mmCIF file of N, CA and C in Angstrom:
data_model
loop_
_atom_site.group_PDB
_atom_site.id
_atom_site.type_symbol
_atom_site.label_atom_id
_atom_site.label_comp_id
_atom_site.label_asym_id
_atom_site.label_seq_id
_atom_site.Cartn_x
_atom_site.Cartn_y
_atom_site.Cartn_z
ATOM 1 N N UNK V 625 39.909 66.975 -82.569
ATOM 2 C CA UNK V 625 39.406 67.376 -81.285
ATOM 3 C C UNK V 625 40.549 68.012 -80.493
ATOM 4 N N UNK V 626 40.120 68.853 -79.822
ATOM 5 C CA UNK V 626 41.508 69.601 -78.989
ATOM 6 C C UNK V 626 41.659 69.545 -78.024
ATOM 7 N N UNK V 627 42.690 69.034 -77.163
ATOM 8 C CA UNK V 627 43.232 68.372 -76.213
ATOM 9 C C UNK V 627 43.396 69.331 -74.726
ATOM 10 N N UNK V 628 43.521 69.675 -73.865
ATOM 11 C CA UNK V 628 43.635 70.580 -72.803
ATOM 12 C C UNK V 628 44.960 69.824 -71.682
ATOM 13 N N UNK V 629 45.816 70.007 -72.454
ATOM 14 C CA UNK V 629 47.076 69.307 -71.722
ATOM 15 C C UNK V 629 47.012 69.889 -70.105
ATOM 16 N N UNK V 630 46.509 70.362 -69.538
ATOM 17 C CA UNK V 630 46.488 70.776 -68.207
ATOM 18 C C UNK V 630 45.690 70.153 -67.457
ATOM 19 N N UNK V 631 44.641 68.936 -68.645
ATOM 20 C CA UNK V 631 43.078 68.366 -67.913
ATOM 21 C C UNK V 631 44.208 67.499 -67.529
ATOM 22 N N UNK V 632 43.364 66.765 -66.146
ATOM 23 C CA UNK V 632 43.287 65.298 -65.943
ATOM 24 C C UNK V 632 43.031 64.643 -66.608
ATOM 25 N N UNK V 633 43.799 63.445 -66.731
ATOM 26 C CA UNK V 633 43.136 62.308 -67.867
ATOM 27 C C UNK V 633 42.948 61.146 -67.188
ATOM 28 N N UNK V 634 41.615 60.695 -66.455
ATOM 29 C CA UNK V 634 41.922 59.220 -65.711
ATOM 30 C C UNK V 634 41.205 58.117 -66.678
ATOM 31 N N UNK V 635 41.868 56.468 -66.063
ATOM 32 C CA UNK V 635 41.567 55.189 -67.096
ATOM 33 C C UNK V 635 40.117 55.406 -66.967
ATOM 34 N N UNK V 636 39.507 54.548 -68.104
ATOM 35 C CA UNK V 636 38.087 54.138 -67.966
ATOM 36 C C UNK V 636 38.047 53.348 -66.308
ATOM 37 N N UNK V 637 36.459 53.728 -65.617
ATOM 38 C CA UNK V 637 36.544 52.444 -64.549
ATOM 39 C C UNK V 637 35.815 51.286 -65.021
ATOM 40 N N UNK V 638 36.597 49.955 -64.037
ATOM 41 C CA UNK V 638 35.791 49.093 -64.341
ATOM 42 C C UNK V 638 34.900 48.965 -63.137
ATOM 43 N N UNK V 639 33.629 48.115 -63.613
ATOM 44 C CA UNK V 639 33.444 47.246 -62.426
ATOM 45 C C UNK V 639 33.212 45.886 -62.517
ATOM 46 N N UNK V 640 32.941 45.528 -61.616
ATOM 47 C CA UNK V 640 32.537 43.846 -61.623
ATOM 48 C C UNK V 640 31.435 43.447 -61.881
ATOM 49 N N UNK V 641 31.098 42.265 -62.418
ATOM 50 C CA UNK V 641 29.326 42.591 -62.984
ATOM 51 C C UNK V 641 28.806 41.737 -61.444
ATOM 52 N N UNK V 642 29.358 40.881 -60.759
ATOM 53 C CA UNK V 642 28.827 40.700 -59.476
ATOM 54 C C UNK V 642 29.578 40.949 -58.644
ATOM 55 N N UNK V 643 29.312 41.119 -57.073
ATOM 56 C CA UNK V 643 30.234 41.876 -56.048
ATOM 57 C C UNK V 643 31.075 40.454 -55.801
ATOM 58 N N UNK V 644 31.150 39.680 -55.995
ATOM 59 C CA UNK V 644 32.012 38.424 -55.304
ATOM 60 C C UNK V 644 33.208 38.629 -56.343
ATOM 61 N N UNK V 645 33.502 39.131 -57.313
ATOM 62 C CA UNK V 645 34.318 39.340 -58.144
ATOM 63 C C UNK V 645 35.723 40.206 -58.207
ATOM 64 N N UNK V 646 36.359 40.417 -57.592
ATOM 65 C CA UNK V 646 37.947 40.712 -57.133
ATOM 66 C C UNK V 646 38.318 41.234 -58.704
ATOM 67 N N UNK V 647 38.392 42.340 -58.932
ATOM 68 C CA UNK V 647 39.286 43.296 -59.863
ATOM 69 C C UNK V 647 40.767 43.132 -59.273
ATOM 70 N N UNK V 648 41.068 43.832 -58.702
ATOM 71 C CA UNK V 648 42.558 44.089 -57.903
ATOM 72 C C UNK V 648 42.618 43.140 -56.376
ATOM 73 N N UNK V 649 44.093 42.699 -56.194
ATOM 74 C CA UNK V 649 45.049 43.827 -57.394
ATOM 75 C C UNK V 649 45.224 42.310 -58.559
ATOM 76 N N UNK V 650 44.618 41.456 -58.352
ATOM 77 C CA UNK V 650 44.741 40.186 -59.399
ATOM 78 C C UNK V 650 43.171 39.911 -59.678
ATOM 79 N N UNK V 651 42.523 39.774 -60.758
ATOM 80 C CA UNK V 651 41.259 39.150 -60.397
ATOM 81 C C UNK V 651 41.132 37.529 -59.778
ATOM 82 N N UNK V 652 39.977 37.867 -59.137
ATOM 83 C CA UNK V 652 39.599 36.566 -57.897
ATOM 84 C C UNK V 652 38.402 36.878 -57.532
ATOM 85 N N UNK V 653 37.919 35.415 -57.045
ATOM 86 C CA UNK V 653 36.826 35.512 -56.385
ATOM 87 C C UNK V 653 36.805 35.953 -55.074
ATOM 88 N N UNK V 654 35.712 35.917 -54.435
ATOM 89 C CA UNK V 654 35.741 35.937 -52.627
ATOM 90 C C UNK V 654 34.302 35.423 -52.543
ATOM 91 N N UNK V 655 34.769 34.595 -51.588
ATOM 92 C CA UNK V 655 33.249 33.879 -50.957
ATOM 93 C C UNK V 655 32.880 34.391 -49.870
ATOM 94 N N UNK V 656 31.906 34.395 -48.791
ATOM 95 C CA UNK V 656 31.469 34.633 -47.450
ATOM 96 C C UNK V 656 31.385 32.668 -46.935
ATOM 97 N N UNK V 657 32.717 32.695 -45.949
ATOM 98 C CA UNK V 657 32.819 31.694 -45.304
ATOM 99 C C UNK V 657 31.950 31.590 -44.090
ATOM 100 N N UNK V 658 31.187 30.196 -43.809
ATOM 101 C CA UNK V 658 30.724 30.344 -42.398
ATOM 102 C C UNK V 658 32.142 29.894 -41.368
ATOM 103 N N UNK V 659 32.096 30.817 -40.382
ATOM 104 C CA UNK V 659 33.321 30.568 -39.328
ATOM 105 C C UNK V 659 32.986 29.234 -38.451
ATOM 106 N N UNK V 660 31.556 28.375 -38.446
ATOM 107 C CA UNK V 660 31.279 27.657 -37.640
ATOM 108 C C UNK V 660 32.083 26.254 -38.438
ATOM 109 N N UNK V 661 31.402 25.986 -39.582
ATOM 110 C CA UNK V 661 31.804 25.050 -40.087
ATOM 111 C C UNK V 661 32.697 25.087 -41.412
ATOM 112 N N UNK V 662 32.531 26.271 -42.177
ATOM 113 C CA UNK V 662 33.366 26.429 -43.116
ATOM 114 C C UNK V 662 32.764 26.370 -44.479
ATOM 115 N N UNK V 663 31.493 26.388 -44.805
ATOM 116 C CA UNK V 663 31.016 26.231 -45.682
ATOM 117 C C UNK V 663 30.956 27.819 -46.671
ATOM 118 N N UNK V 664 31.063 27.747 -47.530
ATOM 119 C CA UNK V 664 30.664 28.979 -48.748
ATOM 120 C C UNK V 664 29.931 29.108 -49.520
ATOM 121 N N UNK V 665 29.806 30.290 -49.954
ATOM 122 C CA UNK V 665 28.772 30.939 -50.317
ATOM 123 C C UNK V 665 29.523 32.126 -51.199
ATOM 124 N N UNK V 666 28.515 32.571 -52.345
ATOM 125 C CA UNK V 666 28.885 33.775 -53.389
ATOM 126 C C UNK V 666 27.832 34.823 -52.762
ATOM 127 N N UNK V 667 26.638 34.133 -52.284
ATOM 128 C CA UNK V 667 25.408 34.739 -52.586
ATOM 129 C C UNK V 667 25.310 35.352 -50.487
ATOM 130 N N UNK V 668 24.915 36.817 -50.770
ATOM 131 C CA UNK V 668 24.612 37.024 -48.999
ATOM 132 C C UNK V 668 23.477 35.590 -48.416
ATOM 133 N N UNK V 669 23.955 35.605 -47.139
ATOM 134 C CA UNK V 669 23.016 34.557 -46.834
ATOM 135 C C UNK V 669 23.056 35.407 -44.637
ATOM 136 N N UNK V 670 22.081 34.890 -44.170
ATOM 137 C CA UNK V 670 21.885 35.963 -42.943
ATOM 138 C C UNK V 670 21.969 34.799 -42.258
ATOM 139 N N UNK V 671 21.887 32.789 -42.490
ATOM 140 C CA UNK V 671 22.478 32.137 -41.822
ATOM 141 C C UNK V 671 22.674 31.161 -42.902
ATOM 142 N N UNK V 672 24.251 29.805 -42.409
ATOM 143 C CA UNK V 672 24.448 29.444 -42.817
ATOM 144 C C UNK V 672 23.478 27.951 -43.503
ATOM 145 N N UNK V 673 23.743 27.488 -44.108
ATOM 146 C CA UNK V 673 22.749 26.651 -44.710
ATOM 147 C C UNK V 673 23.252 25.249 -43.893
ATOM 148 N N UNK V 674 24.215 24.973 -43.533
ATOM 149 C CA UNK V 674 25.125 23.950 -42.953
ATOM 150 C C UNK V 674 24.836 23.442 -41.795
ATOM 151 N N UNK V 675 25.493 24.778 -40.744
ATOM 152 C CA UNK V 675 24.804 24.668 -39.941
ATOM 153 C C UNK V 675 24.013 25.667 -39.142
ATOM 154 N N UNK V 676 23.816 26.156 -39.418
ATOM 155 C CA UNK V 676 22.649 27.562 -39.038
ATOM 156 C C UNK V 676 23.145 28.984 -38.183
ATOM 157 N N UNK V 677 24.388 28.791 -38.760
ATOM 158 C CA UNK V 677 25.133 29.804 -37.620
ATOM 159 C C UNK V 677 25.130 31.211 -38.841
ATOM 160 N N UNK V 678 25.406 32.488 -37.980
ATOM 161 C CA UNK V 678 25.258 33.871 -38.909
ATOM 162 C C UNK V 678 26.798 34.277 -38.612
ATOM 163 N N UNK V 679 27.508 33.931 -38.505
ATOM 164 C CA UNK V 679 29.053 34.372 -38.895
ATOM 165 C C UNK V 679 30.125 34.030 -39.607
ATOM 166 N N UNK V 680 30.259 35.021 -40.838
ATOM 167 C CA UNK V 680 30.851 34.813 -41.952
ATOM 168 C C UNK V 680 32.144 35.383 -42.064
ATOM 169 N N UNK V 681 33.010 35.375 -42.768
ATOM 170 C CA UNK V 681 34.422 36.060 -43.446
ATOM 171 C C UNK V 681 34.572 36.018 -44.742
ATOM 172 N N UNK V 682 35.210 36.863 -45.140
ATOM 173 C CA UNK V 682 35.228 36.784 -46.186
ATOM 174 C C UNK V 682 36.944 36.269 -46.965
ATOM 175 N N UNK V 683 36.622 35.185 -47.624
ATOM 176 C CA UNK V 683 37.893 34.605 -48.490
ATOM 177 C C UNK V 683 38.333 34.240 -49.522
ATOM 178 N N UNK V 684 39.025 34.805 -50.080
ATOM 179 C CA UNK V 684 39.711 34.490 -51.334
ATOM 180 C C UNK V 684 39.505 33.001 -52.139
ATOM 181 N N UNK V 685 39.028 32.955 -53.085
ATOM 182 C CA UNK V 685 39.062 31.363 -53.612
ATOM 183 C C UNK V 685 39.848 30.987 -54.844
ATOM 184 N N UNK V 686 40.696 30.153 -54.792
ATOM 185 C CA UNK V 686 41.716 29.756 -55.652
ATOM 186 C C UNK V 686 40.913 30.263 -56.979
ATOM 187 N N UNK V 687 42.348 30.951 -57.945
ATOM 188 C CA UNK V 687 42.017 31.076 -59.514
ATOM 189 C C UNK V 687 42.146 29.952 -60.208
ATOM 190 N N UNK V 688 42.304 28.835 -59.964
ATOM 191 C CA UNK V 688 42.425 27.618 -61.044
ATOM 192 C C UNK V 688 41.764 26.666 -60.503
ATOM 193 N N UNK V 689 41.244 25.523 -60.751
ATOM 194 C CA UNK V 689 40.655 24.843 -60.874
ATOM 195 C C UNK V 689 40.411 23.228 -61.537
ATOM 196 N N UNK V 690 39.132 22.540 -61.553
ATOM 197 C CA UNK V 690 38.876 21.762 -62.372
ATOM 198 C C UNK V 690 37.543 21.005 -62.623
ATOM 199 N N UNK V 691 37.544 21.023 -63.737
ATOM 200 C CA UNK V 691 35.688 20.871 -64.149
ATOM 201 C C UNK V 691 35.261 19.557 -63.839
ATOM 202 N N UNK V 692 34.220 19.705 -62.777
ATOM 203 C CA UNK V 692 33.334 18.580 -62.560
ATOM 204 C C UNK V 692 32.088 18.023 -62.739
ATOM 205 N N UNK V 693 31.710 19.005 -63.416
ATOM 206 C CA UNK V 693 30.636 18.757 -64.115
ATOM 207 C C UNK V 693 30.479 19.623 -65.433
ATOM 208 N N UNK V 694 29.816 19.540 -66.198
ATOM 209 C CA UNK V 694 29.359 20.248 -67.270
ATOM 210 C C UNK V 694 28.115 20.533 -68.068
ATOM 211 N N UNK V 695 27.841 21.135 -68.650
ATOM 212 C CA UNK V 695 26.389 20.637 -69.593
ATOM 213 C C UNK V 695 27.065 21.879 -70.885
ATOM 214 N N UNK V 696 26.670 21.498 -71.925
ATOM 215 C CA UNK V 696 26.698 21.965 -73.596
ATOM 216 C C UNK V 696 25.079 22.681 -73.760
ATOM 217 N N UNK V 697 25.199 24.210 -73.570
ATOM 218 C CA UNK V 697 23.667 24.677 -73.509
ATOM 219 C C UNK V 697 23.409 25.245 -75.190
ATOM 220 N N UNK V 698 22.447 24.594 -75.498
ATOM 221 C CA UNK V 698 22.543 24.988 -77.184
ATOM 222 C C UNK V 698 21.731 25.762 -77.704
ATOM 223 N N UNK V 699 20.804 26.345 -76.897
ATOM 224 C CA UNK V 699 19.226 27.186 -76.988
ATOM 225 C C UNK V 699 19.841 28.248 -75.967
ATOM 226 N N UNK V 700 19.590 29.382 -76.358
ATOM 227 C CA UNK V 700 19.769 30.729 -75.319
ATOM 228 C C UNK V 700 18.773 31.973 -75.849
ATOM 229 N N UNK V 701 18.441 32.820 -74.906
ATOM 230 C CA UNK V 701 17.427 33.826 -74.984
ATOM 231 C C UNK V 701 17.736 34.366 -76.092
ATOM 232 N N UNK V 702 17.638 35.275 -76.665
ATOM 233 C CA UNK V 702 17.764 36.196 -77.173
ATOM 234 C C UNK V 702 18.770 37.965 -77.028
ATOM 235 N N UNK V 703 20.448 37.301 -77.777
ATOM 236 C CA UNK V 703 21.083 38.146 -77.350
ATOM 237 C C UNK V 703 22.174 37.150 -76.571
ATOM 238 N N UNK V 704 21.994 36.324 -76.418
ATOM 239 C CA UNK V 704 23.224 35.053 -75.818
ATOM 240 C C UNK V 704 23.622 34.147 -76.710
ATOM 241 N N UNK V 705 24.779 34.410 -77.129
ATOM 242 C CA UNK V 705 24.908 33.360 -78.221
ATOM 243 C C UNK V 705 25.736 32.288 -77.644
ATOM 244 N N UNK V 706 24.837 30.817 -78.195
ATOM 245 C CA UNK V 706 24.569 29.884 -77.844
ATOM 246 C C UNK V 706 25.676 28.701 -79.478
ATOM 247 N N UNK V 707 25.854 27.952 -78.960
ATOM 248 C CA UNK V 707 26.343 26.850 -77.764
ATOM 249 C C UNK V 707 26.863 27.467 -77.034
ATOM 250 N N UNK V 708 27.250 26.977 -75.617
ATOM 251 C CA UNK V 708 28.506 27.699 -74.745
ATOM 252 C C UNK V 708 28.426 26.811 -73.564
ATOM 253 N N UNK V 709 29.826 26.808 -72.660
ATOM 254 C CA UNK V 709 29.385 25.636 -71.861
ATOM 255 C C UNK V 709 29.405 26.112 -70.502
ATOM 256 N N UNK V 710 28.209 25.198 -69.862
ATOM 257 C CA UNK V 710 28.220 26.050 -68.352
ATOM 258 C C UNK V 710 28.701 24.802 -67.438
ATOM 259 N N UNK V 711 29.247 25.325 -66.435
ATOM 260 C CA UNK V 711 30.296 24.191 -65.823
ATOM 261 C C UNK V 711 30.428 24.536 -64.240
ATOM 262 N N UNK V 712 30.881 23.467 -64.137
ATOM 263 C CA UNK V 712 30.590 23.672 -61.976
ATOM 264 C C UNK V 712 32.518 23.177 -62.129
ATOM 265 N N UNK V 713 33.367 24.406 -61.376
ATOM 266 C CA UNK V 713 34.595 24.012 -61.436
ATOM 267 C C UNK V 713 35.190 24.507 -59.565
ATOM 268 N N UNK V 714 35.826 23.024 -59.389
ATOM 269 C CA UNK V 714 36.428 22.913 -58.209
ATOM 270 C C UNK V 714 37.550 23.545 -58.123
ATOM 271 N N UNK V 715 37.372 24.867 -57.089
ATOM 272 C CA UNK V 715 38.772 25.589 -56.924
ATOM 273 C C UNK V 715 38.805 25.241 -55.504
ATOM 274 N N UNK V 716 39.662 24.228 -55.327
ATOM 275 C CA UNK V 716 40.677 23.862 -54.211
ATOM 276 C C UNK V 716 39.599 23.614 -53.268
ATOM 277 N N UNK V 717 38.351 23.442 -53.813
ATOM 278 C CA UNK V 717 37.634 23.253 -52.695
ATOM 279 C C UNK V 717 36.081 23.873 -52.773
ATOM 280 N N UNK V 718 36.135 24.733 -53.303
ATOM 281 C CA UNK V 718 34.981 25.648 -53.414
ATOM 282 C C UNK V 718 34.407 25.602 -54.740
ATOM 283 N N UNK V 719 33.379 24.948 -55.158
ATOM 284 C CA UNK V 719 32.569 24.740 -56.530
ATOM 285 C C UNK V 719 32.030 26.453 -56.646
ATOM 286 N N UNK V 720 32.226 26.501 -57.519
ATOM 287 C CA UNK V 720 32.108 28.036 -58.397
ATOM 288 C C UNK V 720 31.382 27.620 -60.162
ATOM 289 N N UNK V 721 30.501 28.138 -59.879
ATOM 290 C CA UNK V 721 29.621 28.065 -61.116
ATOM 291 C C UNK V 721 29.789 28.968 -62.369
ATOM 292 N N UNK V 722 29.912 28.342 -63.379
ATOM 293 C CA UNK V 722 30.893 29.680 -64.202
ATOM 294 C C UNK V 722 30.746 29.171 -66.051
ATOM 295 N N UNK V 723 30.409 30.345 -66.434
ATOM 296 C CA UNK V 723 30.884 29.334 -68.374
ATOM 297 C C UNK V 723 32.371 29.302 -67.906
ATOM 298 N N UNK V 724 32.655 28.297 -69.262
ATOM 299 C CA UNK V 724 33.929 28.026 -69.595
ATOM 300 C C UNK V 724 34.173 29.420 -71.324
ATOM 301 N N UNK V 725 35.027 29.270 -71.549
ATOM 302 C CA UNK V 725 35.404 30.158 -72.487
ATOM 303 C C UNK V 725 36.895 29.467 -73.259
ATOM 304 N N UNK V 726 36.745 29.976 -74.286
ATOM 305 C CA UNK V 726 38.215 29.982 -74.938
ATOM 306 C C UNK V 726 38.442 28.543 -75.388
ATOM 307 N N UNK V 727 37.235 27.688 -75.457
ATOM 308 C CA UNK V 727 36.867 26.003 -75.788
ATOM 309 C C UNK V 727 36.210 25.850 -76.749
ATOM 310 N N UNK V 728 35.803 25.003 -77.764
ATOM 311 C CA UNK V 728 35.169 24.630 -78.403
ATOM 312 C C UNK V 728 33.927 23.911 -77.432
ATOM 313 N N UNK V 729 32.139 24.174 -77.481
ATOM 314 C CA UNK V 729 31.029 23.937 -76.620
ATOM 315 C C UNK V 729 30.856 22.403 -77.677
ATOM 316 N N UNK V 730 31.778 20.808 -77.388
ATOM 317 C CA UNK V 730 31.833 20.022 -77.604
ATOM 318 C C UNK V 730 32.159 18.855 -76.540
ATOM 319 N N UNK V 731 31.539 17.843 -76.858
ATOM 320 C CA UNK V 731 32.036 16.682 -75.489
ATOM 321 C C UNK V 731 33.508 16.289 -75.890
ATOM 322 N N UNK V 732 34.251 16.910 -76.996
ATOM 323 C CA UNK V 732 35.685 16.069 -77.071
ATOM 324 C C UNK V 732 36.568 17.166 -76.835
ATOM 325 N N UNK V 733 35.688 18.279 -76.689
ATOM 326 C CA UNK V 733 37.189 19.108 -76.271
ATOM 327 C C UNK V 733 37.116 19.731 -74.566
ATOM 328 N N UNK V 734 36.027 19.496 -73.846
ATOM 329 C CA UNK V 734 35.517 20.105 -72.653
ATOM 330 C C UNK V 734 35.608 18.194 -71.992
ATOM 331 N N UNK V 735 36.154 18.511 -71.024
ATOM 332 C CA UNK V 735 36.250 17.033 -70.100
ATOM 333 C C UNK V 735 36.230 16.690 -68.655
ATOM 334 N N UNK V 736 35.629 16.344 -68.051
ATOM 335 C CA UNK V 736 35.520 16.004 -66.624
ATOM 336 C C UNK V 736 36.803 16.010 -66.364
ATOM 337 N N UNK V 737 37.750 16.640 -65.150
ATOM 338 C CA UNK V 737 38.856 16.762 -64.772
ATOM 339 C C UNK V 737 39.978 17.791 -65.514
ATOM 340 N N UNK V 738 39.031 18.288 -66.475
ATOM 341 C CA UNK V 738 39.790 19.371 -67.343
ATOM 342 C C UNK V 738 40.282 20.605 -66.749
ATOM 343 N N UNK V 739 41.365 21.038 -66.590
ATOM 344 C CA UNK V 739 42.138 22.034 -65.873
ATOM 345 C C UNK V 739 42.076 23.334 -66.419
ATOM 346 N N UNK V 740 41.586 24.475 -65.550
ATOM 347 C CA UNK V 740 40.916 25.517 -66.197
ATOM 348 C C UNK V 740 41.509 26.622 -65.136
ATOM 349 N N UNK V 741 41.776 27.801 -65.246
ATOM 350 C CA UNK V 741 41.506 28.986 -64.752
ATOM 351 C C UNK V 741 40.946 30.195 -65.140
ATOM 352 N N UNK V 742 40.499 31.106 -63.713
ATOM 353 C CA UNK V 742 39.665 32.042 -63.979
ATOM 354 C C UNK V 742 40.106 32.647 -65.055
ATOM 355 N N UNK V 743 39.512 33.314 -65.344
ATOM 356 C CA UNK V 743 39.642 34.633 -67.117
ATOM 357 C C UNK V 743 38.481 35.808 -66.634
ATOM 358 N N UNK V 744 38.772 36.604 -67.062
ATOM 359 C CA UNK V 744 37.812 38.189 -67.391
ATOM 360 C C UNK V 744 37.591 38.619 -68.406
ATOM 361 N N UNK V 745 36.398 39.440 -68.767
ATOM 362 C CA UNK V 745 35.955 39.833 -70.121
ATOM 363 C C UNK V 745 35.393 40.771 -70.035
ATOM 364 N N UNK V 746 35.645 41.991 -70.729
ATOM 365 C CA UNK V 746 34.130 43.090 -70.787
ATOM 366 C C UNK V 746 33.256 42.871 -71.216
ATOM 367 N N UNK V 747 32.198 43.274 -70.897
ATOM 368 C CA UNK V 747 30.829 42.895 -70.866
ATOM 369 C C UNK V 747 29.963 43.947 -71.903
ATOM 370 N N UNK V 748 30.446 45.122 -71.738
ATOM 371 C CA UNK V 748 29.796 45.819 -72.018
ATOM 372 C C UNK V 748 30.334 47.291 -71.297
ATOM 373 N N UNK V 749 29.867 48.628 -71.919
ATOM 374 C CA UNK V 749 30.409 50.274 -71.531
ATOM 375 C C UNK V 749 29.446 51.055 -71.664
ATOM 376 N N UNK V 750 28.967 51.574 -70.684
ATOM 377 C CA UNK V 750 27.746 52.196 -70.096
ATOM 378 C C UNK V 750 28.209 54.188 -70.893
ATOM 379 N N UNK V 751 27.691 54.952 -71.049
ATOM 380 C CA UNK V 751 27.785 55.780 -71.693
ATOM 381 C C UNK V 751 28.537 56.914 -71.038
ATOM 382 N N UNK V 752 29.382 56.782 -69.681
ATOM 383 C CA UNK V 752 30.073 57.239 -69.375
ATOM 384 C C UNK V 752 31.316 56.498 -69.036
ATOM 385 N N UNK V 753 31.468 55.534 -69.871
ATOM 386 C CA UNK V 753 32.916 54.852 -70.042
ATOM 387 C C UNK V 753 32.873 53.869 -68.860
ATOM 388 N N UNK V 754 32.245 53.521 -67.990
ATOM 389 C CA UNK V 754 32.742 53.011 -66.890
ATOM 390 C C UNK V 754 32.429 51.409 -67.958
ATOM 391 N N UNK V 755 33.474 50.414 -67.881
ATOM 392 C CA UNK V 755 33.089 48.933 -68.307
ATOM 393 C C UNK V 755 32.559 47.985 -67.168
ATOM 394 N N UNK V 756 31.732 46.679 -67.435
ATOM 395 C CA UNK V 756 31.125 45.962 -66.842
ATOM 396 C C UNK V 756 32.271 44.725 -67.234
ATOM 397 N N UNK V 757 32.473 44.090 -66.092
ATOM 398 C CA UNK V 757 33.804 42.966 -66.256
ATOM 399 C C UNK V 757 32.832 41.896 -65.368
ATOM 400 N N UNK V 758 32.985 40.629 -66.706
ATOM 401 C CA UNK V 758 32.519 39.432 -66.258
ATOM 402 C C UNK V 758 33.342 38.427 -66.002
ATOM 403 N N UNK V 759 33.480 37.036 -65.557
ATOM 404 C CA UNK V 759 34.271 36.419 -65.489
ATOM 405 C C UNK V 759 33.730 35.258 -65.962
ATOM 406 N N UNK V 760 34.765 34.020 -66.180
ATOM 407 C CA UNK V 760 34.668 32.574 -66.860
ATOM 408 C C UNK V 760 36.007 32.139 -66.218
ATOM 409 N N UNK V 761 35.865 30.618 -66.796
ATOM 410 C CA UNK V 761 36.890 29.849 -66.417
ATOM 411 C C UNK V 761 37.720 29.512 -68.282
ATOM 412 N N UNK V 762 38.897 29.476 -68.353
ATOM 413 C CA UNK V 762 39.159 28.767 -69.439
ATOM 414 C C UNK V 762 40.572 28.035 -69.147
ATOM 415 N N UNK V 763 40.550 26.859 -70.382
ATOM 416 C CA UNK V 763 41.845 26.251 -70.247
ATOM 417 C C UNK V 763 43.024 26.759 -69.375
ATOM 418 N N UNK V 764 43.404 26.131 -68.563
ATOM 419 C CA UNK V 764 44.468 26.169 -68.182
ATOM 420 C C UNK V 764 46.196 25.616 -68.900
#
């Protein structure tokens, strides 16, 4: 194929497969904080669930963590490959719902209090190069 050394050449883009998802300049989350009481949220919300107030910010939520709950899901649709573990992990405060990755989907290797941080993955590349970037939690 022949090259046009005079073209521009820019990276593939990514994006995030949900907007709460922080690419740059480190990946991270961001929540919408309520300013009344402090509660968070991934998901838009027009008042808070807490205490009913509509003013939010938006904030950064720790990349590491630790798993407080878990479940081993062993049945998945079609196109999800299954075992894999889905897990509720405490970053500094803020439960973030997330698979785990980079584990064996077993009760002796996945553990209540198990120390984990965020991770990224492509997802998938849409036919003009742009990639879809998902996120998980794994071992820390």
């Amino acid at each position: 194929m022949w090259h046009d050394p005079n073209m521009e050449t820019t990276a593939p883009s990514r994006v995030p497969i949900v907007d709460y998802l922080a690419l740059e300049p480190e990946p991270h989350l961001v929540a919408q904080e309520c300013t009344s009481c402090g509660a968070r949220y991934f998901d838009h919300r027009d008042a808070c669930a807490g205490c009913f107030e509509d003013q939010f910010r938006s904030v950064d939520v720790a990349t590491s963590g630790v798993v407080t709950s878990f479940t081993i899901v062993a049945y998945a649709p079609p196109g999800v490959e299954a075992p894999f573990v889905a897990a509720i992990v405490d970053c500094d405060g803020t439960p973030v719902r997330a698979n785990l990755r980079d584990v064996e989907p077993t009760p002796e290797q996945v553990t209540l209090g198990m120390k984990v941080a965020l991770t990224t993955y492509p997802i998938g590349t849409d036919s003009a190069g742009t990639e879809a970037i998902g996120f998980g939690f794994a071992p820390a």
